[in-house]
Amino acid sequence: MVSITATNSTTQSLQVMLGRARLEQARREADQAEANAKDLRAQADQAEQEAQSSQENVRRIASRNKQNEATYSIPRDSSRAEVPLKVQKLIEQMYSATVEKRTLAGNPLKTNVHAAPVVNIQGQATGRIVNISA
């Protein structure tokens, strides 16, 4: 019986040692996970600071753009003048006088006297939109 007891106590000792080894490994893994978590927190804090800096940069640029728009939009807005009707009629007459030549040259543009004038980005009337689909 003594030999059984000795084997039994040796087995317990092995089990205890394996348990301790597992416990140490679990502690190391927990420490490693905690260190990774701290690194991730530091990266998140840095990313948050970069985001705040970028947002501040956006606000600063937007403020500067508003000031520039106020400076440059006044002259642009005041230059909105349509082409006088006399000039439009003259261009229309020139077109009518030369339409046959253009048709013979392979450029058969069609005209629509009642079409609305086209306004460019400066607000100036530049001509008429012509629908040539038939």
mmCIF file of C-alpha atoms in Angstrom, residues 10-74:
data_model
loop_
_atom_site.group_PDB
_atom_site.id
_atom_site.type_symbol
_atom_site.label_atom_id
_atom_site.label_comp_id
_atom_site.label_asym_id
_atom_site.label_seq_id
_atom_site.Cartn_x
_atom_site.Cartn_y
_atom_site.Cartn_z
ATOM 1 C CA THR A 10 3.564 11.929 -6.907
ATOM 2 C CA THR A 11 0.605 12.197 -9.241
ATOM 3 C CA GLN A 12 -0.891 14.955 -7.135
ATOM 4 C CA SER A 13 2.400 16.739 -7.152
ATOM 5 C CA LEU A 14 2.529 16.520 -10.956
ATOM 6 C CA GLN A 15 -1.036 17.787 -11.174
ATOM 7 C CA VAL A 16 -0.205 20.674 -8.856
ATOM 8 C CA MET A 17 2.859 21.544 -10.927
ATOM 9 C CA LEU A 18 0.843 21.420 -14.155
ATOM 10 C CA GLY A 19 -1.808 23.596 -12.535
ATOM 11 C CA ARG A 20 0.806 26.119 -11.440
ATOM 12 C CA ALA A 21 2.350 26.143 -14.913
ATOM 13 C CA ARG A 22 -1.072 26.757 -16.445
ATOM 14 C CA LEU A 23 -1.722 29.501 -13.904
ATOM 15 C CA GLU A 24 1.587 31.204 -14.740
ATOM 16 C CA GLN A 25 0.871 30.932 -18.447
ATOM 17 C CA ALA A 26 -2.587 32.422 -17.914
ATOM 18 C CA ARG A 27 -1.040 35.310 -15.930
ATOM 19 C CA ARG A 28 1.484 35.971 -18.696
ATOM 20 C CA GLU A 29 -1.288 35.956 -21.275
ATOM 21 C CA ALA A 30 -3.351 38.330 -19.120
ATOM 22 C CA ASP A 31 -0.368 40.673 -18.726
ATOM 23 C CA GLN A 32 0.236 40.567 -22.474
ATOM 24 C CA ALA A 33 -3.446 41.306 -23.170
ATOM 25 C CA GLU A 34 -3.327 44.226 -20.744
ATOM 26 C CA ALA A 35 -0.196 45.603 -22.424
ATOM 27 C CA ASN A 36 -1.908 45.282 -25.833
ATOM 28 C CA ALA A 37 -4.953 47.070 -24.444
ATOM 29 C CA LYS A 38 -2.750 49.931 -23.181
ATOM 30 C CA ASP A 39 -1.091 50.197 -26.602
ATOM 31 C CA LEU A 40 -4.476 50.283 -28.301
ATOM 32 C CA ARG A 41 -5.687 52.964 -25.864
ATOM 33 C CA ALA A 42 -2.603 55.050 -26.641
ATOM 34 C CA GLN A 43 -3.189 54.638 -30.392
ATOM 35 C CA ALA A 44 -6.850 55.581 -29.956
ATOM 36 C CA ASP A 45 -5.887 58.692 -27.979
ATOM 37 C CA GLN A 46 -3.397 59.689 -30.668
ATOM 38 C CA ALA A 47 -5.993 59.139 -33.410
ATOM 39 C CA GLU A 48 -8.498 61.234 -31.445
ATOM 40 C CA GLN A 49 -5.980 64.067 -31.144
ATOM 41 C CA GLU A 50 -5.263 63.886 -34.889
ATOM 42 C CA ALA A 51 -8.999 63.956 -35.635
ATOM 43 C CA GLN A 52 -9.487 67.007 -33.413
ATOM 44 C CA SER A 53 -6.547 68.723 -35.090
ATOM 45 C CA SER A 54 -7.997 67.972 -38.522
ATOM 46 C CA GLN A 55 -11.414 69.274 -37.477
ATOM 47 C CA GLU A 56 -9.807 72.479 -36.238
ATOM 48 C CA ASN A 57 -7.992 72.804 -39.564
ATOM 49 C CA VAL A 58 -11.316 72.370 -41.404
ATOM 50 C CA ARG A 59 -12.925 75.087 -39.266
ATOM 51 C CA ARG A 60 -10.007 77.451 -39.893
ATOM 52 C CA ILE A 61 -10.079 76.885 -43.669
ATOM 53 C CA ALA A 62 -13.876 77.212 -43.806
ATOM 54 C CA SER A 63 -13.662 80.500 -41.928
ATOM 55 C CA ARG A 64 -10.991 81.759 -44.335
ATOM 56 C CA ASN A 65 -13.114 80.701 -47.341
ATOM 57 C CA LYS A 66 -16.133 82.588 -46.013
ATOM 58 C CA GLN A 67 -14.029 85.717 -45.755
ATOM 59 C CA ASN A 68 -12.701 85.228 -49.315
ATOM 60 C CA GLU A 69 -16.206 84.610 -50.690
ATOM 61 C CA ALA A 70 -17.398 87.866 -49.191
ATOM 62 C CA THR A 71 -14.447 89.673 -50.782
ATOM 63 C CA TYR A 72 -14.694 88.197 -54.279
ATOM 64 C CA SER A 73 -18.423 87.597 -54.732
ATOM 65 C CA ILE A 74 -19.438 91.268 -54.726
#
